[in-house]
XYZ file of C-alpha atoms in Angstrom:
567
model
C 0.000 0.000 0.000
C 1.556 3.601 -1.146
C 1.814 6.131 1.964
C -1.619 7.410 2.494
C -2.291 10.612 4.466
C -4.232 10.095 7.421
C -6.120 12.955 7.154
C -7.157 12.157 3.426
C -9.063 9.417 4.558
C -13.123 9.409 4.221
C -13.899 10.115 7.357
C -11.349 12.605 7.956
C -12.647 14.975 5.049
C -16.312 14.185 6.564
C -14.546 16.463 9.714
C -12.822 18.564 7.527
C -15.986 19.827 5.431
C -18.459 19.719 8.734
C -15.174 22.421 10.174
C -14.743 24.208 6.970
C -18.118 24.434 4.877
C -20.501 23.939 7.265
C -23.373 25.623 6.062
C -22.978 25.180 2.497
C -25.090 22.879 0.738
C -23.848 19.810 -0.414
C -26.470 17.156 -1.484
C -29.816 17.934 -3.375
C -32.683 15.284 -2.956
C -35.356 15.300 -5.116
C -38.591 13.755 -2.995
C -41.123 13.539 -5.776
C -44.212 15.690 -6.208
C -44.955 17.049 -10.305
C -42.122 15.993 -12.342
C -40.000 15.245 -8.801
C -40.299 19.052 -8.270
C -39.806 19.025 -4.736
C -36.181 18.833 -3.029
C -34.816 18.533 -0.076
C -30.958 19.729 0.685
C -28.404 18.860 3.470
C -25.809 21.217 4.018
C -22.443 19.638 5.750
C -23.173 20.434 8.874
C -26.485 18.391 8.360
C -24.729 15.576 6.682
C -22.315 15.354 9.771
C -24.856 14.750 12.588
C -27.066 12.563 10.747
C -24.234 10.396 10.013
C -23.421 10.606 13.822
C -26.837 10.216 15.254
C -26.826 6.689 12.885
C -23.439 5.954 14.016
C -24.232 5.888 17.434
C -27.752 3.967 16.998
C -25.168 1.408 14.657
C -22.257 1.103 17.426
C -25.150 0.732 20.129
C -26.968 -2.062 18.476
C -24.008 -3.704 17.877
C -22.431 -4.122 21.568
C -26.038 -4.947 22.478
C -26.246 -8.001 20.096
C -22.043 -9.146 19.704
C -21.438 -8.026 16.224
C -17.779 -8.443 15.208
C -15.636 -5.958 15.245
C -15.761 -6.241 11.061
C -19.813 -6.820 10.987
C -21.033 -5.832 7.810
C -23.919 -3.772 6.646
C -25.826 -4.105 3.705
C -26.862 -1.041 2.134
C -30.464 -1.477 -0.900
C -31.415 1.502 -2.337
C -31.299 3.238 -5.515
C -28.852 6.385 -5.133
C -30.025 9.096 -2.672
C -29.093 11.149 -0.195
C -29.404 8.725 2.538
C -27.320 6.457 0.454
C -24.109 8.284 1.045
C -24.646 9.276 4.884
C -25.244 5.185 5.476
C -22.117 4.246 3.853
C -20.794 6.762 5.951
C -22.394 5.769 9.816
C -21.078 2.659 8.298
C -17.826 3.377 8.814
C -18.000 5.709 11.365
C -19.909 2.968 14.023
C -16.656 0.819 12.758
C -18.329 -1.538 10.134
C -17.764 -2.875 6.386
C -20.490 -1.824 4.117
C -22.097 -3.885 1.577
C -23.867 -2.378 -1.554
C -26.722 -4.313 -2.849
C -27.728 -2.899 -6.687
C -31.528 -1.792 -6.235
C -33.102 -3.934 -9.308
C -31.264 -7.169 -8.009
C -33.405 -10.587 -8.213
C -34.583 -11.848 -4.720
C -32.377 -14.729 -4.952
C -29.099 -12.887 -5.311
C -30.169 -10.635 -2.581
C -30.706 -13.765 -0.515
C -27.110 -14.721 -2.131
C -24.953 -11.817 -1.279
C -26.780 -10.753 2.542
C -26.136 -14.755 3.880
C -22.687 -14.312 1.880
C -21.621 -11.743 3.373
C -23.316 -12.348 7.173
C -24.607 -9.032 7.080
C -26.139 -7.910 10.610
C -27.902 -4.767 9.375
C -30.174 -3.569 5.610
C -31.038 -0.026 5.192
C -33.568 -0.595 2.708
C -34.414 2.452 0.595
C -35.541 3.578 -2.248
C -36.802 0.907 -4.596
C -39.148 0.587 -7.732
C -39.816 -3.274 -6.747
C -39.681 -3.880 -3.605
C -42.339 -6.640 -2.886
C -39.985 -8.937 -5.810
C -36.943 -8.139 -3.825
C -38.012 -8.398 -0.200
C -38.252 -12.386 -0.226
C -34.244 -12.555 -0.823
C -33.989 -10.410 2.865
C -33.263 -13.142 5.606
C -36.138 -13.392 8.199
C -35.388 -11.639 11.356
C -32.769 -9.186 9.811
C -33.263 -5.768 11.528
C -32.870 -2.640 9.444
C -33.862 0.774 8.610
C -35.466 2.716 5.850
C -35.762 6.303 4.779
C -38.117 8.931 3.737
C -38.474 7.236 0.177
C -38.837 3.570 0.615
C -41.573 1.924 -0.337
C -44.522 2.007 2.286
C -44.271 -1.828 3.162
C -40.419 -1.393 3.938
C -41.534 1.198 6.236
C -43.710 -0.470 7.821
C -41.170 -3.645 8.681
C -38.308 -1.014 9.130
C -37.824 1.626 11.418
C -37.180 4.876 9.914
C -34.161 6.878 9.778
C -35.664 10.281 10.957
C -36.820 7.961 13.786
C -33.305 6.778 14.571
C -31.760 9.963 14.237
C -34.112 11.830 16.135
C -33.943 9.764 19.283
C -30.500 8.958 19.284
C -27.553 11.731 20.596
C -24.884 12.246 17.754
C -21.866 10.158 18.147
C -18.663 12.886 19.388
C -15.383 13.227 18.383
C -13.565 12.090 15.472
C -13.935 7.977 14.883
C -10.436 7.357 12.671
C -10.110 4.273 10.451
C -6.779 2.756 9.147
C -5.917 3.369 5.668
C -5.269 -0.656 5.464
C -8.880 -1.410 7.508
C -11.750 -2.917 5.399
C -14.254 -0.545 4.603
C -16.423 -2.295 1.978
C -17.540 -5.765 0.049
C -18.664 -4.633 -3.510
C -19.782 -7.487 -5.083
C -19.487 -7.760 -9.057
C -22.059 -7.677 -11.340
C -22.163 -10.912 -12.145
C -21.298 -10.875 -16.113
C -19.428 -14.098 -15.506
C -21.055 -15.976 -13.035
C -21.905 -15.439 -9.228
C -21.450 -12.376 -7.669
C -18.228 -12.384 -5.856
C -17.486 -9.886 -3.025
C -14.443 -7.804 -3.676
C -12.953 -6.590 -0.524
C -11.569 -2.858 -0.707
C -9.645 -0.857 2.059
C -9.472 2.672 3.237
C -6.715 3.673 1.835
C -7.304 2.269 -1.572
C -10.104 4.869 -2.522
C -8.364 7.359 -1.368
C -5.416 6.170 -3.648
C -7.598 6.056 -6.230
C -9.165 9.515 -6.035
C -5.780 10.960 -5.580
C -4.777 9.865 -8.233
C -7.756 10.271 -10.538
C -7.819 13.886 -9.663
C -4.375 14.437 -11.128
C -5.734 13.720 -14.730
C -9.040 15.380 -14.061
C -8.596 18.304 -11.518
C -12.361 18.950 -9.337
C -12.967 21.484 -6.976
C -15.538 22.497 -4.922
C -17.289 24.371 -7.542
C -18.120 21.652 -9.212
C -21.815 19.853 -9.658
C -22.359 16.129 -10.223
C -25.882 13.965 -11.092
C -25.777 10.764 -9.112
C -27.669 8.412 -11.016
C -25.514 5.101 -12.018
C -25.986 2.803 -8.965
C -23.772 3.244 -5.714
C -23.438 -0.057 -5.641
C -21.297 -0.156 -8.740
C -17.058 0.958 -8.312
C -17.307 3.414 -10.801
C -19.983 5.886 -9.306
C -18.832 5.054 -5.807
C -15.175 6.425 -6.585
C -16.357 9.030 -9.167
C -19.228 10.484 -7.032
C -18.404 9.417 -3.518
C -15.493 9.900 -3.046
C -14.499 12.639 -5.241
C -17.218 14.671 -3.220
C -15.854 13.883 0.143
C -12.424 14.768 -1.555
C -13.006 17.908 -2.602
C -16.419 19.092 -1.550
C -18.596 19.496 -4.273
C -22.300 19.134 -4.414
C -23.964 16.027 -5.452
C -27.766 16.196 -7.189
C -29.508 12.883 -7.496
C -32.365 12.151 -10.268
C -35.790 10.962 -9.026
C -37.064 8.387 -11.606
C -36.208 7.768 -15.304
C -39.689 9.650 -16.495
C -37.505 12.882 -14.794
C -34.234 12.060 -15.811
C -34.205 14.989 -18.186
C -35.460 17.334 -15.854
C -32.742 16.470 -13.216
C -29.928 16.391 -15.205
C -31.765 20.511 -16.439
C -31.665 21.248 -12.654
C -27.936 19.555 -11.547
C -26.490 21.343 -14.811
C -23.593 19.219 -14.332
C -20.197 20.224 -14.502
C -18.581 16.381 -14.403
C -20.695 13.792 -16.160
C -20.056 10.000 -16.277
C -22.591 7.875 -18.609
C -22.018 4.334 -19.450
C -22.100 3.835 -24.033
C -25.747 2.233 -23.856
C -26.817 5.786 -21.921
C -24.795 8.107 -24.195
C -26.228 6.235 -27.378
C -29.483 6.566 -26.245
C -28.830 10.889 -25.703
C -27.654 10.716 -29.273
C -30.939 8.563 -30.350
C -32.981 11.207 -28.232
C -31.562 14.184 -30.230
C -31.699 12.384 -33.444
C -35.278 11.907 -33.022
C -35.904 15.025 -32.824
C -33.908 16.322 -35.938
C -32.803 13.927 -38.407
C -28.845 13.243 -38.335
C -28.283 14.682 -42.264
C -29.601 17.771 -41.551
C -28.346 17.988 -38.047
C -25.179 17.385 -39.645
C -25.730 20.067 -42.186
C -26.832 23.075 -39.850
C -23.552 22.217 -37.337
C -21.026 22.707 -40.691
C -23.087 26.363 -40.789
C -20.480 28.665 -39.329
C -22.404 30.964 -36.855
C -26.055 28.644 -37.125
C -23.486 25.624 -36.121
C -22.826 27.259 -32.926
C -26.093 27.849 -31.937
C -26.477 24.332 -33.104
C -24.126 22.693 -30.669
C -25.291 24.945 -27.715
C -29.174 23.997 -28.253
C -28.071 20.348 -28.227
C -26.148 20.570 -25.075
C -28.839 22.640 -23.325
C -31.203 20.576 -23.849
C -29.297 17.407 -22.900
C -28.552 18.977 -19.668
C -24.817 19.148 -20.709
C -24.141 22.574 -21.122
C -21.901 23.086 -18.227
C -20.030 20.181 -18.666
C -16.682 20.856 -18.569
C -15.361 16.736 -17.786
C -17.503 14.010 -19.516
C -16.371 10.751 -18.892
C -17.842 7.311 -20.722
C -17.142 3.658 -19.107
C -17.727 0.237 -17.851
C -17.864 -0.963 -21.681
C -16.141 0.250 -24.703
C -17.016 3.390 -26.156
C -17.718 3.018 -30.093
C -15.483 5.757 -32.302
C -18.522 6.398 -34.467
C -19.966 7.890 -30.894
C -17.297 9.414 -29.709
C -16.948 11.290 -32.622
C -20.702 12.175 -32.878
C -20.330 14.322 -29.340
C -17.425 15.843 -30.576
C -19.502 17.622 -33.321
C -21.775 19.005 -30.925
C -18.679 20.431 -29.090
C -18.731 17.219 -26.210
C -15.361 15.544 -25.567
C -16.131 12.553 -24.364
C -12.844 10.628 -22.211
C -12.960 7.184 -22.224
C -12.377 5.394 -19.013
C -11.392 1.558 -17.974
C -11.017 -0.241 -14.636
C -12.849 -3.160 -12.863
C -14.256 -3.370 -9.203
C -10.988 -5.216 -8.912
C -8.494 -2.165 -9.343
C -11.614 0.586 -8.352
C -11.817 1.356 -11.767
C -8.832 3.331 -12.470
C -6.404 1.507 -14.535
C -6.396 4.118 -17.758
C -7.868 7.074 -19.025
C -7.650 9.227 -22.028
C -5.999 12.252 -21.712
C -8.151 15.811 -21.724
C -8.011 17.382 -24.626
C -6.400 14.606 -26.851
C -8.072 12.712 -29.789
C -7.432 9.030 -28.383
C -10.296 7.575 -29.822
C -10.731 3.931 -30.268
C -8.354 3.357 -27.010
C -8.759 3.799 -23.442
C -5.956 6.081 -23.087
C -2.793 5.358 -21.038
C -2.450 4.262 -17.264
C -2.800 6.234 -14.570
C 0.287 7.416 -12.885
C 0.916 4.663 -10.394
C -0.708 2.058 -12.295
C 1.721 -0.731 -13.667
C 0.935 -2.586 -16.758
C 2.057 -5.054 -18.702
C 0.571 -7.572 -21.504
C 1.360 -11.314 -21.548
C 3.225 -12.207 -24.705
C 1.445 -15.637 -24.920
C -2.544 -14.458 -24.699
C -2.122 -11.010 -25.186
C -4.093 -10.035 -21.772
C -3.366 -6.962 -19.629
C -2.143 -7.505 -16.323
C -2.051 -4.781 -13.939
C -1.329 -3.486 -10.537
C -1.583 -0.493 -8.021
C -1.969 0.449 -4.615
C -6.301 0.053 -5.809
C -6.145 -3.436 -6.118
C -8.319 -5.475 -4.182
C -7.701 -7.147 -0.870
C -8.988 -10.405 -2.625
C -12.734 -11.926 -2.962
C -14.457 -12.386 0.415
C -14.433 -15.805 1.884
C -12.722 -16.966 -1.501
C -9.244 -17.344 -1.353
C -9.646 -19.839 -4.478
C -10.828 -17.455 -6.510
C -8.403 -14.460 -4.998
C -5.815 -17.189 -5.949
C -6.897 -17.118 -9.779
C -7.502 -13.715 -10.083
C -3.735 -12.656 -9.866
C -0.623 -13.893 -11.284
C 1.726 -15.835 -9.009
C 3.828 -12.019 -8.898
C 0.637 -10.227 -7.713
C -0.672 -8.553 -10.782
C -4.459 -8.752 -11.308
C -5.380 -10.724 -14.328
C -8.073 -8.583 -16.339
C -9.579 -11.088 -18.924
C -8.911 -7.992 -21.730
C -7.098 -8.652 -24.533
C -5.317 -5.261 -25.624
C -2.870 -3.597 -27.913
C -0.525 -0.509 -27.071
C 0.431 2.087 -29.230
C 3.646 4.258 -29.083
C 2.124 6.461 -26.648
C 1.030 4.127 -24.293
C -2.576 4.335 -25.087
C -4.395 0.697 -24.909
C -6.683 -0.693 -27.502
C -8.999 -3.449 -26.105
C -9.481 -6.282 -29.122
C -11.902 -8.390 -26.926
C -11.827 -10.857 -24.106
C -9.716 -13.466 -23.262
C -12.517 -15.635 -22.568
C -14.976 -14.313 -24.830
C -13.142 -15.763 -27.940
C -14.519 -18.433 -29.525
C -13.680 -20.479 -32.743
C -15.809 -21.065 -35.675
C -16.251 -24.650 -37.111
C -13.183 -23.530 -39.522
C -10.875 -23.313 -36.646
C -10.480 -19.541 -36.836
C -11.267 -17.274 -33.546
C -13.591 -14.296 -33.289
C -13.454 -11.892 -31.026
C -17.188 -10.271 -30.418
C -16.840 -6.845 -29.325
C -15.212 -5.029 -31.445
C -17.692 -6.258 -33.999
C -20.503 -5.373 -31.550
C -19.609 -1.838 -31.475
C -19.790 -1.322 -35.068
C -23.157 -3.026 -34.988
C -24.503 -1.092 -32.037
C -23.969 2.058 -33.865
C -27.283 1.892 -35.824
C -30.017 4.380 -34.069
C -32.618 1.213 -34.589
C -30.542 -1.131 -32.511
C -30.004 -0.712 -28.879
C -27.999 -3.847 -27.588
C -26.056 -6.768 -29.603
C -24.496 -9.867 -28.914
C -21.541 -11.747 -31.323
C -21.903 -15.289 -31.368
C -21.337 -18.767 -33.114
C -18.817 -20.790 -31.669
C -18.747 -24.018 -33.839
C -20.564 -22.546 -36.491
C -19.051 -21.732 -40.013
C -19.644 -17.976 -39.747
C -20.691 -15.966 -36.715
C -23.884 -14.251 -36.336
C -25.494 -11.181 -34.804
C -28.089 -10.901 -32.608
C -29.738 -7.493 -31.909
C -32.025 -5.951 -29.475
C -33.724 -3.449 -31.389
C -34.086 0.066 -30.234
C -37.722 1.874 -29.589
C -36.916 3.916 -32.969
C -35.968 0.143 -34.345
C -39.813 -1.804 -32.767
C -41.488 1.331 -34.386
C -40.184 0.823 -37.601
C -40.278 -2.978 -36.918
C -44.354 -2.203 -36.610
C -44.550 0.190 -39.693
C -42.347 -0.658 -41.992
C -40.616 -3.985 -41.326
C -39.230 -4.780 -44.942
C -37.823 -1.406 -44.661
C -36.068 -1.586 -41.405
C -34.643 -4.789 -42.821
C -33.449 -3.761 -45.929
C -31.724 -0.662 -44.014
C -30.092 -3.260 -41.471
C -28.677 -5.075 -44.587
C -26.789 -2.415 -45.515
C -25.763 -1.564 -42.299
C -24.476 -5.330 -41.751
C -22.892 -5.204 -45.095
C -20.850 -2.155 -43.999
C -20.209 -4.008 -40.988
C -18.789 -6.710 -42.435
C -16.820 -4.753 -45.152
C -14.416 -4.083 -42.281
C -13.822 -7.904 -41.179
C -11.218 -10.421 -41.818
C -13.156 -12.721 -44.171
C -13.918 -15.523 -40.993
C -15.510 -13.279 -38.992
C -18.066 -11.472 -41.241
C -21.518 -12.226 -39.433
C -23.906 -14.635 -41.755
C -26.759 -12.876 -40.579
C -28.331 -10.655 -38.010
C -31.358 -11.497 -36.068
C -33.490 -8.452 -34.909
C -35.218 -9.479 -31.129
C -38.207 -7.427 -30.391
C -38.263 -8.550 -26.973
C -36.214 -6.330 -24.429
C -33.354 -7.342 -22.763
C -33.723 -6.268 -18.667
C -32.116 -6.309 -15.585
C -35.352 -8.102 -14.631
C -35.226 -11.318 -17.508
C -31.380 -11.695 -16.913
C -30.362 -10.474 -20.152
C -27.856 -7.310 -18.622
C -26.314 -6.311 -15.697
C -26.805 -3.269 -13.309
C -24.375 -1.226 -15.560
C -26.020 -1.851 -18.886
C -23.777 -4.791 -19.972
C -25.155 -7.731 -22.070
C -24.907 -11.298 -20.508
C -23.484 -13.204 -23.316
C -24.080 -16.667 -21.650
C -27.792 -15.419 -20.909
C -28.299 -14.668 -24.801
C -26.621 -17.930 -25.904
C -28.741 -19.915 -23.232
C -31.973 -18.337 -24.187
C -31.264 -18.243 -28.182
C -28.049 -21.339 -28.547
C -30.486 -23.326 -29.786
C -32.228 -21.376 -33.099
C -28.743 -20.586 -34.451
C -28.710 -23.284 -37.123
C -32.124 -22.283 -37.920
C -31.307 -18.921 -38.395
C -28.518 -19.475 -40.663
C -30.142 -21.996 -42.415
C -32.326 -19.468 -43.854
C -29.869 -17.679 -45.872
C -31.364 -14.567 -45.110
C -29.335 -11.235 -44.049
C -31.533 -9.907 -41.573
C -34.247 -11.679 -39.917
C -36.769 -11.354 -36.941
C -36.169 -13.768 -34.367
C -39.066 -13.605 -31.980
């Protein structure tokens, strides 16, 4: 572990802010009403004795009923305000937090809470509640807040409750940099959750060291809106606001989005590819990309142009927008930078805390992730071609599986990332695909999906593709289409098809001859959180598409058709 200053810490800047901005406002909480109109907002000083007051009710509760010293605490809720001052009584009453993702089936719920022995839920806000309250152990206490559902309130205490009858804890509680402060478990892409331990000291590594390459300040305005429970928003949001200070808004519902990204006006904006394509969908909608195109190559009108866009996506302030947690197509990338939206591209895992590279502000690195951090050692293995990493963010290993901690590094400590990657003179890395994710047609050559999925996801009518045929004599696409792609579907089917064949014929144009795609089969049914199909973070489950569709594949090539419906 590099030499952390103690007073860097979380907690620590909790104190610092409570001494130094106590009555500015840090956290703005939309609580509903028309169009989640009506806020609420907690200034430090308010922040600092909630998080005391539940501190104190956490420490009590715990010498009353023999936690452990490291008892952990699961935290359910979509992102709010009594998110962050949880994860932060957490650690203050001397406990290891565990974020649960808020659209999680009941059975991993039951999976990670017995995994990880948690003593304690807050359960907050939550859009299904009654589908994810069977996977909560009988008899585990917990606590909910001013926007959970009304049956978690009525099995849960309340937090105004809690606070308001319990005295604020004193003083100033102090964790080691090398203590462990939190289990995030992974999204599951690849099987089971697992529960990555993290310390202390290795956020504030992390957000040290992100900072150099993209300076923040107190000024600055975030929308927290990607789940807590995922690395990247807990670093990027977290941590960089109890680093420097600045003030987190969070969005009510997705029917508001719009109108809370309008009222956060954010200065530092981190979307993950399936989010930013769906902005660039939303504006295309509205004007039709040839003439968009047209009026931004208008020297004054083009101005205008770009700063109507921006406005209206809420982006106008922007001054750092970040993309992650899957790659970022070029085509995309270089869409934003016509409206006058650099867009960096960002890579890490909830192994490292996601900061392994970045590209660099201001520099046209397009198609890579940029180089590493400072701090951040890489190499690539000359026999698979996979990055290997390491940094004072890695992980303190997988919770209660040293097995798997075992196969997740090389026998020299460096993490193995699954990535396959290129480097350039300049250090930048280009990710070719995954390690794992390579599979061989029945010629014997290997295909590696993703790159050929980001090409494919670039069409406005198709919102989320998979790569596959392993065994077969040419891959194939399969492609969630788009709510622009089932209207058209509905209207004008033999037109959307026709259109697609072109598209797939442009596609393919730009492959080595064994892994042009046979065909590409248009599903009308979504892919959700809910069915299995993607993760929390937007990603698609590629053994959850080849389970649910392995078995029509020779169908669908047998067909000899380009583009095809397949449900």
């Amino acid at each position: 572990m590099a030499t952390i200053a103690a007073d860097q810490l979380a907690l620590p800047r909790l104190y610092h802010w409570e001494r130094a901005a106590a009555n500015a406002v840090t956290l703005t909480q939309p609580m509903g009403g028309v169009g989640g109109a009506e806020v609420k907002t907690f200034t430090w000083a308010q922040v600092g004795d909630q998080v005391r007051r539940m501190a104190a009710f956490l420490k009590a509760k715990g010498a009353a009923e023999g936690w452990p010293a490291d008892a952990k605490v699961a935290i359910l809720s979509k992102n709010c305000a009594w998110w962050l001052m949880s994860d932060l009584a957490i650690w203050m009453a001397g406990y290891v937090s565990v974020p649960l993702y808020p659209t999680l089936a009941a059975e991993t719920v039951s999976q990670i809470l017995t995994h990880s022995e948690a003593r304690f839920i807050f359960v907050g806000k939550l859009d299904d509640w009654p589908a994810m309250k069977a996977g909560v152990p009988a008899g585990l206490p917990g606590a909910s807040y001013a926007l959970s559902p009304d049956d978690a309130k009525q099995a849960y205490e309340s937090w105004d409750a809690i606070c308001a009858r319990t005295q604020p804890l004193p003083g100033e509680v102090t964790r080691a940099a090398s203590e462990l402060c939190t289990l995030i478990y992974t999204s599951g892409t690849t099987g089971a959750p697992k529960g990555v331990m993290h310390c202390f000291g290795a956020f504030t590594w992390a957000i040290a060291e992100g900072l150099e390459r993209f300076p923040m300040s107190a000024a600055d305005r975030m929308l927290s809106y990607l789940p807590l429970a995922h690395v990247a928003e807990r670093v990027l949001v977290e941590h960089a606001w109890l680093k420097e200070g600045l003030r987190v808004w969070f969005a009510d519902s997705l029917e508001t989005f719009t109108a809370d990204l309008q009222r956060a006006r954010p200065t530092i904006f981190f979307s993950v590819p399936r989010l930013w394509v769906k902005f660039q969908q939303g504006v295309q909608a509205r004007m039709p990309a040839q003439k968009l195109n047209r009026l931004l190559r208008l020297p004054l009108i083009g101005g205008l142009i770009r700063k109507k866009v921006k406005k209206a996506l809420g982006l106008d302030q922007c001054r750092i927008a970040v993309g992650g947690a899957a790659p970022m197509p070029v085509a995309l990338l270089e869409w934003y930078e016509t409206i006058g939206l650099h867009i960096n591209e960002g890579y890490g895992m909830t192994e490292n805390l996601a900061l392994s590279h970045m590209t660099l502000p201001g520099k046209k690195q397009h198609g890579t992730v940029g180089p590493a951090y400072a701090g951040v050692q890489t190499r690539i293995d000359p026999a698979t071609g996979e990055l290997q990493m390491r940094s004072p963010a890695l992980m303190l290993g997988y919770y209660k599986e040293p097995g798997l901690t075992v196969d997740a590094l090389t026998p020299d400590g460096w993490l193995h990332t699954g990535d396959k990657v290129t480097q350039d003179a300049e250090g930048c890395v280009r990710i070719t695909g995954r390690v794992k994710d390579l599979f061989k047609t029945s010629k014997g050559k290997y295909v590696a999906p993703a790159p050929i999925e980001d090409r494919l996801g670039m069409h406005p009518t198709i919102e989320a593709c998979c790569v596959a045929g392993a065994n077969l004599n040419q891959p194939l696409g399969i492609a969630m289409l788009s709510p622009q792609g089932l209207q058209r579907a509905a209207t004008d089917a033999a037109g959307l098809q026709a259109e697609l064949a072109q598209h797939l014929e442009a596609v393919n144009a730009r492959l080595d001859p064994h892994e042009q795609l046979d065909t590409l089969v248009l599903i009308k049914t979504p892919w959700t959180v809910d069915n299995g199909f993607i993760t929390p973070t937007f990603k698609v489950k590629r053994n959850r598409v080849e389970e649910a569709y392995g078995a029509k594949f020779e169908g669908w090539v047998k067909r000899r058709v380009k583009v095809q419906f397949g449900d």
